[in-house]
Short mmCIF file of C-alpha atoms in Angstrom, two decimals:
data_model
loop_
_atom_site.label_atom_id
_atom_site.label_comp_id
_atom_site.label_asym_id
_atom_site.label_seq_id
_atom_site.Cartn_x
_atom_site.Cartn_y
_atom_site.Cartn_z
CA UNK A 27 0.00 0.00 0.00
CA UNK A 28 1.10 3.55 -0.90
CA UNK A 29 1.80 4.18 2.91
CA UNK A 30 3.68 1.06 3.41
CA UNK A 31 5.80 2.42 0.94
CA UNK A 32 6.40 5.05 2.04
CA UNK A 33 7.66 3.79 5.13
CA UNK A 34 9.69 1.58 3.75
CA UNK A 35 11.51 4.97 1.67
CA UNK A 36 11.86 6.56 5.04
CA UNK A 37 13.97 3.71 6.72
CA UNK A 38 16.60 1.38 5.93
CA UNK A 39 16.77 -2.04 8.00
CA UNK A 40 19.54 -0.28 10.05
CA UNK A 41 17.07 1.99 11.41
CA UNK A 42 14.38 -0.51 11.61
CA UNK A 43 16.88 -2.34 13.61
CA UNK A 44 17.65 0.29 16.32
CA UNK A 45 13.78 1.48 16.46
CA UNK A 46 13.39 -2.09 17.85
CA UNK A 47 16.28 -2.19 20.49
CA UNK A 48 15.07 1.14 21.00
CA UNK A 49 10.99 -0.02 22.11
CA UNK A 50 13.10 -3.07 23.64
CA UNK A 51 14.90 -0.47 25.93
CA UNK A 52 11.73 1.56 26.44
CA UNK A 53 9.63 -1.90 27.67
CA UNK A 54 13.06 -3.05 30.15
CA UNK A 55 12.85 1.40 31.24
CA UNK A 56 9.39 0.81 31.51
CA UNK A 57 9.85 -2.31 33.94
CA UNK A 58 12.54 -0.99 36.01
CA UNK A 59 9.88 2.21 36.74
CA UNK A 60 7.23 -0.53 37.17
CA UNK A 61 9.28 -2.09 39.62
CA UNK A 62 10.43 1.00 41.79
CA UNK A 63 6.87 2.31 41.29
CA UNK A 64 5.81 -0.73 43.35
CA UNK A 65 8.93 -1.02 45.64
CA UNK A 66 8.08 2.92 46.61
CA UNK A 67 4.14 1.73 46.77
CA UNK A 68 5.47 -0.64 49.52
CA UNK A 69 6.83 1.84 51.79
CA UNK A 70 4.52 4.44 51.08
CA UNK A 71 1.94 1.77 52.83
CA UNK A 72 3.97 0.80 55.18
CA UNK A 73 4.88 4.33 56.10
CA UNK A 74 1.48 4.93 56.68
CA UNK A 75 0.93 1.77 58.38
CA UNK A 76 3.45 3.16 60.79
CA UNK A 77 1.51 6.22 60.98
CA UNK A 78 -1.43 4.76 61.68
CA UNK A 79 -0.31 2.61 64.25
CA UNK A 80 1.47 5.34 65.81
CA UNK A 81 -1.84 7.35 65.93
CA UNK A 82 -3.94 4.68 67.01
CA UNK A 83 -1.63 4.18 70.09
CA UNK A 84 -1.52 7.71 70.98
CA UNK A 85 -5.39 7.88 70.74
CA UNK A 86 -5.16 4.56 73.36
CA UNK A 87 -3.17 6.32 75.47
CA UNK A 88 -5.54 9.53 75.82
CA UNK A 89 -8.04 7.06 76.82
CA UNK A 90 -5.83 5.69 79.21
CA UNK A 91 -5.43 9.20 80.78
CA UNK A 92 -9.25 9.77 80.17
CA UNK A 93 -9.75 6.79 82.31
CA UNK A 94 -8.20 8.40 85.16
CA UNK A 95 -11.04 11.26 85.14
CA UNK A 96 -14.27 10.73 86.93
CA UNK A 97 -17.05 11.39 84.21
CA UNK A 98 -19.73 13.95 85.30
CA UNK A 99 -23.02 12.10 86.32
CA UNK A 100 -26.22 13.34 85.88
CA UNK A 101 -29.06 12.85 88.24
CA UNK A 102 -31.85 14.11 86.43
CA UNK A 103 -32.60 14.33 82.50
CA UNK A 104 -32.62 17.76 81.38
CA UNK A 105 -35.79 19.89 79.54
CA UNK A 106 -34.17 21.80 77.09
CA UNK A 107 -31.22 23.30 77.90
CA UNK A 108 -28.25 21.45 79.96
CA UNK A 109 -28.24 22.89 83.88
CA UNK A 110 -26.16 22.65 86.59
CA UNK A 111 -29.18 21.11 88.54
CA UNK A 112 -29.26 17.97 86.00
CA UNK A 113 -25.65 17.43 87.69
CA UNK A 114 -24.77 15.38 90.82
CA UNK A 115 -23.44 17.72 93.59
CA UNK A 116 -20.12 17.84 93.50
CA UNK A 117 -20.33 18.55 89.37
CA UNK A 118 -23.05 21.64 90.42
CA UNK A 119 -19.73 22.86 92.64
CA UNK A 120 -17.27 22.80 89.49
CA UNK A 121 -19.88 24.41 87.71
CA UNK A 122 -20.37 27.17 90.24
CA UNK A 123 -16.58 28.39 90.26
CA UNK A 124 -16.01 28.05 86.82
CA UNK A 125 -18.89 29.89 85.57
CA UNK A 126 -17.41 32.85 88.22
CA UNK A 127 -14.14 32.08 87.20
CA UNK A 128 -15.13 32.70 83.13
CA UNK A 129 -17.08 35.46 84.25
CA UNK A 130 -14.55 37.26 85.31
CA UNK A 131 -12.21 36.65 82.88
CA UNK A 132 -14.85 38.11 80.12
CA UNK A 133 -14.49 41.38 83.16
CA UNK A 134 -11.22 41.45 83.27
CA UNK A 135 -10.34 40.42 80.02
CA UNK A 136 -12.50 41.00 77.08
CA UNK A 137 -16.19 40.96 77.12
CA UNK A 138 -16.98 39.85 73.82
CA UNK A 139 -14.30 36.39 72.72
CA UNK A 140 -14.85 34.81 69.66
CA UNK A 141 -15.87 30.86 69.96
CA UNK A 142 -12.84 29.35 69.85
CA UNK A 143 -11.33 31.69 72.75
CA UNK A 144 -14.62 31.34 74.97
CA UNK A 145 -14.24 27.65 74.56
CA UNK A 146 -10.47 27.95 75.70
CA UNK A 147 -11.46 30.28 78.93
CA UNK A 148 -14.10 27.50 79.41
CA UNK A 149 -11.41 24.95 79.85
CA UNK A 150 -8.73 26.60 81.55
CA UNK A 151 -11.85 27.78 84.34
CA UNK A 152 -12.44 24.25 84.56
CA UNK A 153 -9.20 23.21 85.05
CA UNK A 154 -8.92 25.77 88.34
CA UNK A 155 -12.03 24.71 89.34
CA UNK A 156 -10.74 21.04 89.80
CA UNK A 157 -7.11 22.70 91.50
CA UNK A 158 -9.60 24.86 93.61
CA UNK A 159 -11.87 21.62 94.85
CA UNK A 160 -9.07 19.27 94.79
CA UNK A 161 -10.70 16.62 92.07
CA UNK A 162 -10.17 15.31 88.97
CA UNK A 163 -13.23 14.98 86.83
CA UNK A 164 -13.30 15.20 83.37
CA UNK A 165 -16.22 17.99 81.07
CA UNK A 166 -18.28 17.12 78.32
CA UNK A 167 -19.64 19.41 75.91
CA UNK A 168 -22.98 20.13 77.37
CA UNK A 169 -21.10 21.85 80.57
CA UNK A 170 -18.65 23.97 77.78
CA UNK A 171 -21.75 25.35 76.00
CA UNK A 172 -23.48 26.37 79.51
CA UNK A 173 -20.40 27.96 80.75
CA UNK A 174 -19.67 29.76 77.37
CA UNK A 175 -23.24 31.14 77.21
CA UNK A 176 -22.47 33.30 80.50
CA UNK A 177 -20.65 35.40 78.11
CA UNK A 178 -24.75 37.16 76.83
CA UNK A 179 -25.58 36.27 80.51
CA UNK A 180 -22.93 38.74 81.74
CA UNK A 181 -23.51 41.49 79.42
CA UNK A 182 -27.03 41.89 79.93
CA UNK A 183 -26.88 41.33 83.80
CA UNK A 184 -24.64 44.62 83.78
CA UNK A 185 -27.07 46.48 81.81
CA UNK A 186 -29.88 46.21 84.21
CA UNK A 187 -27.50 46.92 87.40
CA UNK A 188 -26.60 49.87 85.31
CA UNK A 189 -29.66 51.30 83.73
CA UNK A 190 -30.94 52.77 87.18
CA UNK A 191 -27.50 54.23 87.71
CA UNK A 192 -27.71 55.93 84.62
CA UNK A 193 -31.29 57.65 84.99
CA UNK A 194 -30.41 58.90 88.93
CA UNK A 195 -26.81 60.33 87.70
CA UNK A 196 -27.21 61.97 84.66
CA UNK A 197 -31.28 63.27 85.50
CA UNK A 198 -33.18 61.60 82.87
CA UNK A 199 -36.69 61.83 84.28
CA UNK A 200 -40.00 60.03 82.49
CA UNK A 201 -42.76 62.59 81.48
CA UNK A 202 -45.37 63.30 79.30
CA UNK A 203 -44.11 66.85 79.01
CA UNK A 204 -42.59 67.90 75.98
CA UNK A 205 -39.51 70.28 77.89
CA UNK A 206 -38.78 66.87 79.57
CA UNK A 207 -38.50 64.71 76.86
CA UNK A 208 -36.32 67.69 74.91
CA UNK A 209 -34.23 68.08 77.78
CA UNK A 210 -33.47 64.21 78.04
CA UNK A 211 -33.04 63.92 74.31
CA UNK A 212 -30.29 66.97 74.38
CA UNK A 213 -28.82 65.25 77.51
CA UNK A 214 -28.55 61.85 75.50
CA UNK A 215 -26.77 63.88 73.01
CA UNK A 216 -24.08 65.81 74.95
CA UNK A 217 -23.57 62.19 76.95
CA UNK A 218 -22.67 60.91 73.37
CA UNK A 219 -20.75 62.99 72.42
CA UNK A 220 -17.17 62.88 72.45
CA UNK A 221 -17.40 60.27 75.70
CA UNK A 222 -19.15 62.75 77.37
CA UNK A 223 -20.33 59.99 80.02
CA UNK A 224 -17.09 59.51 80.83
CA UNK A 225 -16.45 62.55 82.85
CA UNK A 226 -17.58 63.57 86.07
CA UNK A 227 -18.51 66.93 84.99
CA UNK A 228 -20.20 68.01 81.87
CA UNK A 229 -19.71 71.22 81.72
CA UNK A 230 -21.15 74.21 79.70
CA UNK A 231 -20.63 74.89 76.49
CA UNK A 232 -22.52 78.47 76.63
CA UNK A 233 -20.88 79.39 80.00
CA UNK A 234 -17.42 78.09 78.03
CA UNK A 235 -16.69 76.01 81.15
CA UNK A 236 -14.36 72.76 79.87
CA UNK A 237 -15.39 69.24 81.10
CA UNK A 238 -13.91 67.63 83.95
CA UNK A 239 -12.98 64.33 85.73
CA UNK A 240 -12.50 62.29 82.90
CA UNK A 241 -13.14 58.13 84.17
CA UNK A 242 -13.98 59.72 87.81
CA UNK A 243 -17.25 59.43 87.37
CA UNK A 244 -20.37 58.40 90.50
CA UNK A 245 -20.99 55.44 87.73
CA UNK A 246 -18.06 53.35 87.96
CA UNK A 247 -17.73 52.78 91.76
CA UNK A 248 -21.29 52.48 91.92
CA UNK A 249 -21.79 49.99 88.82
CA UNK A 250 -18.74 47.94 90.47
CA UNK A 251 -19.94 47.49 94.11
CA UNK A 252 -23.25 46.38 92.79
CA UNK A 253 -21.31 44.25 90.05
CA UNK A 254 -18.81 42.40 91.51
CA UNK A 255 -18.21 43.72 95.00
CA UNK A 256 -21.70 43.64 96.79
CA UNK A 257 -20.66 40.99 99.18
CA UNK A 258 -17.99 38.61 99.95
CA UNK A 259 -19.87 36.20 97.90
CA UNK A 260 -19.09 38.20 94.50
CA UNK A 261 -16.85 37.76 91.63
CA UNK A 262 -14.56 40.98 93.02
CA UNK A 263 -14.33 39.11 96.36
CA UNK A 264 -13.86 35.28 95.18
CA UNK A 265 -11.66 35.63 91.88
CA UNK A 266 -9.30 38.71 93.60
CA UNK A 267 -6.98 37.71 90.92
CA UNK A 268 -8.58 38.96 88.26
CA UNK A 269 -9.58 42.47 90.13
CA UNK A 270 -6.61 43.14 91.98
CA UNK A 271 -6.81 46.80 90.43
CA UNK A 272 -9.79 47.15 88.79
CA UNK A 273 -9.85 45.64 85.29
CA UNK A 274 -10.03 48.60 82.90
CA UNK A 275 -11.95 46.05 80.43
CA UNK A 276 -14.66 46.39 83.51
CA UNK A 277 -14.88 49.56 82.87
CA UNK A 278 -15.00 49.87 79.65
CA UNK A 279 -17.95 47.15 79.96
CA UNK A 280 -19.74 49.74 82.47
CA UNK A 281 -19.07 52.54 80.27
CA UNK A 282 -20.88 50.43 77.28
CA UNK A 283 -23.53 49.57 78.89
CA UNK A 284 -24.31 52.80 80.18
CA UNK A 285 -24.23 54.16 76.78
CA UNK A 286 -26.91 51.57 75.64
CA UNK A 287 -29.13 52.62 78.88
CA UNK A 288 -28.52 56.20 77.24
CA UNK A 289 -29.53 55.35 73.60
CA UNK A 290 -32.55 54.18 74.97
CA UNK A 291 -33.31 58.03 75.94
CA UNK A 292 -32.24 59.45 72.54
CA UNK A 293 -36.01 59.68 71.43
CA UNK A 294 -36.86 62.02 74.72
CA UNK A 295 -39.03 58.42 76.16
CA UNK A 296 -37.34 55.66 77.34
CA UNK A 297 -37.43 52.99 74.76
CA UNK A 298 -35.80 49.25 75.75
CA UNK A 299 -32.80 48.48 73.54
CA UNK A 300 -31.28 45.35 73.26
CA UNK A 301 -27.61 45.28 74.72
CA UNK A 302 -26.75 42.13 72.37
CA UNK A 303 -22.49 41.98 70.79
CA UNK A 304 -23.79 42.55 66.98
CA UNK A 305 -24.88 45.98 68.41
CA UNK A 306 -22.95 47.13 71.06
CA UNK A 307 -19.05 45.49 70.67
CA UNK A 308 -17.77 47.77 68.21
CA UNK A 309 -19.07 50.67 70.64
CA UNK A 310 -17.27 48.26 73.63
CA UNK A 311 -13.77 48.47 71.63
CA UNK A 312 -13.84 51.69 71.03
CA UNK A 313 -14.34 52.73 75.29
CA UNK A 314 -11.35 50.55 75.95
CA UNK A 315 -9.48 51.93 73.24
CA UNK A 316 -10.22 55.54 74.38
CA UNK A 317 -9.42 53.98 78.44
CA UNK A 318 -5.97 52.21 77.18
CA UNK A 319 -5.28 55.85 75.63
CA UNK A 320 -5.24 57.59 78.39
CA UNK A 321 -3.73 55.07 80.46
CA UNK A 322 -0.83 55.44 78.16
CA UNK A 323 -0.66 59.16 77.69
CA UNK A 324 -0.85 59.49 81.83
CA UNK A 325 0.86 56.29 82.83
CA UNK A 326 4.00 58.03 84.68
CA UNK A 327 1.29 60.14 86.61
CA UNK A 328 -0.42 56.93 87.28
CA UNK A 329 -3.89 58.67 86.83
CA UNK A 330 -6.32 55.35 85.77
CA UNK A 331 -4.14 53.09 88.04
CA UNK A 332 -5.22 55.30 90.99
CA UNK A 333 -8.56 55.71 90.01
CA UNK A 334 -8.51 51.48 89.35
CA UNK A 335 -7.18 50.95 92.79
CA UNK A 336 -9.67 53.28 94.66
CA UNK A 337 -12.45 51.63 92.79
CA UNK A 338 -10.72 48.07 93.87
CA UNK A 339 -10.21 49.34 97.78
CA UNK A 340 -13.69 51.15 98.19
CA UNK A 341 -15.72 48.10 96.68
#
C-alpha cells in the first residue's frame, strides 16, 4: 500500500533495527519504573501503616489518661437546655466556680471572645475549678456550651444593674411633658458625644466652662460594688486575681452599657434596647481603646491606676 511504501523509503533495515532495540529499551525502562513504582508503593503503605499505628496508640493512650477522670453524672434528664441542677453535687460545685471564674475573665479580660477563645477560657476555668476543689473529673460538651453562654448572661446582667445608675446620675426623668422629653433627648446627646459619660462633669458649652474628671465618674464605683463587690460572695471578692486593680476592660464594659441605657433616651421616652455583641461590641472596643489611651498618655502620673485601685479598695 502507498503508505507502506512510504515507510519503507523513510527507513533502511539499520534503522528498523535500532527502532526495535530502542521499544526493547523503552519496555526493560518501563519495567525498572514498574518495579520502583511498586517497591516505593510498599513503603509508602507501610509508612502509613506506621503512621497509623502510631496514631492509634496515641489515641489509646488519651483514653488511658481519660480513664483516670471521673465522668460527670447526671441525676436528672434535662428539659431543654443542659443545667447545673441535672448534675450530681459535686459537678453543680465545678460548675459554680467556673462559671465565676469565666465570668470574670470576660471582666477582666475582654467581654466579647470569639468561639474558639470562649471555649479555651471555658477549659482553663475548669481546670482551676478542679485545683480549687481538689478533684479530677473530666467535662463534656454540654457543661462547655453552659459555661460559654455566660458570656450574653454577663452582658445583659450589667445592663440592668446599670440602667438605674444611669437615669439617677445623669437626671433623665419620664414625662409626658414635651420640655422633659427635649431636655433628656439633648442630655442623650451631649452624653454621646465625644465620651461625654465619661467625665464627672459636663460642663457648659454656653458658660465656656471645659469638662472635667474624665473616668472619675459616680458610675463606675457604683456599677462595680453592685457588680462584683456587693458581698464577699461576689466575683470581686472570690476571683481577687482577676480584680486586683480594677480591670479597665470592667470599665470599659460599664461605660458600654451605660451608653446603651442612654440610647434608649435618645427619642426624649425611654425605649428598651437590646444590649446584644452585633450591636454594642464595636461601641465596647472603642471605650477601651479611648481607656488604654489615656492610660498610656498618663501612665507616669499613674492617673487610671489610681482611680482602678480606689475603685478596687472602696468596693
Amino acid at each position: 500500500m502507498p503508505w507502506m511504501m512510504r515507510m519503507r523509503d523513510g527507513y533502511d533495515d539499520e534503522d528498523l533495527t535500532n527502532g526495535d532495540k530502542d521499544q526493547t529499551d523503552i519496555r526493560l525502562s518501563d519495567n525498572d519504573s514498574h518495579k520502583r513504582s511498586c517497591a516505593s508503593s510498599e513503603d509508602s503503605d507501610s509508612m502509613r501503616y506506621h503512621k497509623r499505628t502510631c496514631q492509634e496508640h496515641q489515641e489509646d493512650q488519651s483514653s488511658l489518661q481519660q480513664t483516670h477522670q471521673r465522668l460527670p453524672r447526671k441525676v436528672r434528664d434535662s428539659k431543654g437546655r443542659v443545667a447545673a441542677h441535672d448534675y450530681e453535687d459535686a459537678v453543680q460545685q465545678l460548675i459554680k466556680y467556673v462559671i465565676g471564674d469565666f465570668r470574670s475573665r470576660l471582666a477582666s479580660d475582654y467581654a466579647y471572645p470569639d468561639r474558639v477563645t470562649q471555649v479555651s477560657w471555658a477549659k482553663e476555668a475548669w481546670k482551676e475549678a478542679c485545683k480549687y476543689h481538689e478533684t479530677d473529673m473530666a467535662f463534656n460538651n454540654d457543661i462547655i456550651q453552659m459555661i460559654t453562654r455566660c458570656t450574653s448572661h454577663l452582658t445583659s446582667e450589667i445592663k440592668a444593674k446599670v440602667r438605674p445608675l444611669v437615669e439617677s446620675i445623669y437626671g433623665f426623668e419620664s414625662s409626658t411633658k414635651e420640655s422633659i422629653k427635649s431636655r433628656n433627648h439633648r442630655l442623650a446627646q451631649q452624653l454621646k458625644q465625644k465620651f461625654g459619660l465619661c467625665y464627672h462633669n459636663l460642663g457648659d458649652v454656653k458658660k465656656k466652662v471645659p469638662r472635667s474628671g474624665l473616668f472619675r465618674t459616680k458610675l463606675t464605683q457604683k456599677a462595680a460594688n453592685l457588680i462584683w463587690y456587693r458581698n464577699k460572695k461576689d466575683e470581686g471578692i472570690v476571683f481577687a486575681k482577676y480584680f486586683t486593680l480594677f480591670a479597665i476592660p470592667a470599665m470599659a464594659l460599664c461605660y458600654t452599657a451605660a451608653e446603651c441605657c442612654i440610647d434608649e433616651w435618645v427619642d426624649g421616652d425611654r425605649v428598651d434596647i437590646s444590649f446584644s455583641g452585633d450591636e454594642y461590641q464595636a461601641v465596647y472596643d472603642k471605650h477601651l481603646a479611648n481607656l488604654n489611651r489615656f492610660h498610656l498618655h498618663t501612665k507616669d502620673l499613674g492617673i487610671l491606676d489610681a482611680i482602678c485601685k480606689e475603685i478596687n479598695v472602696t468596693g
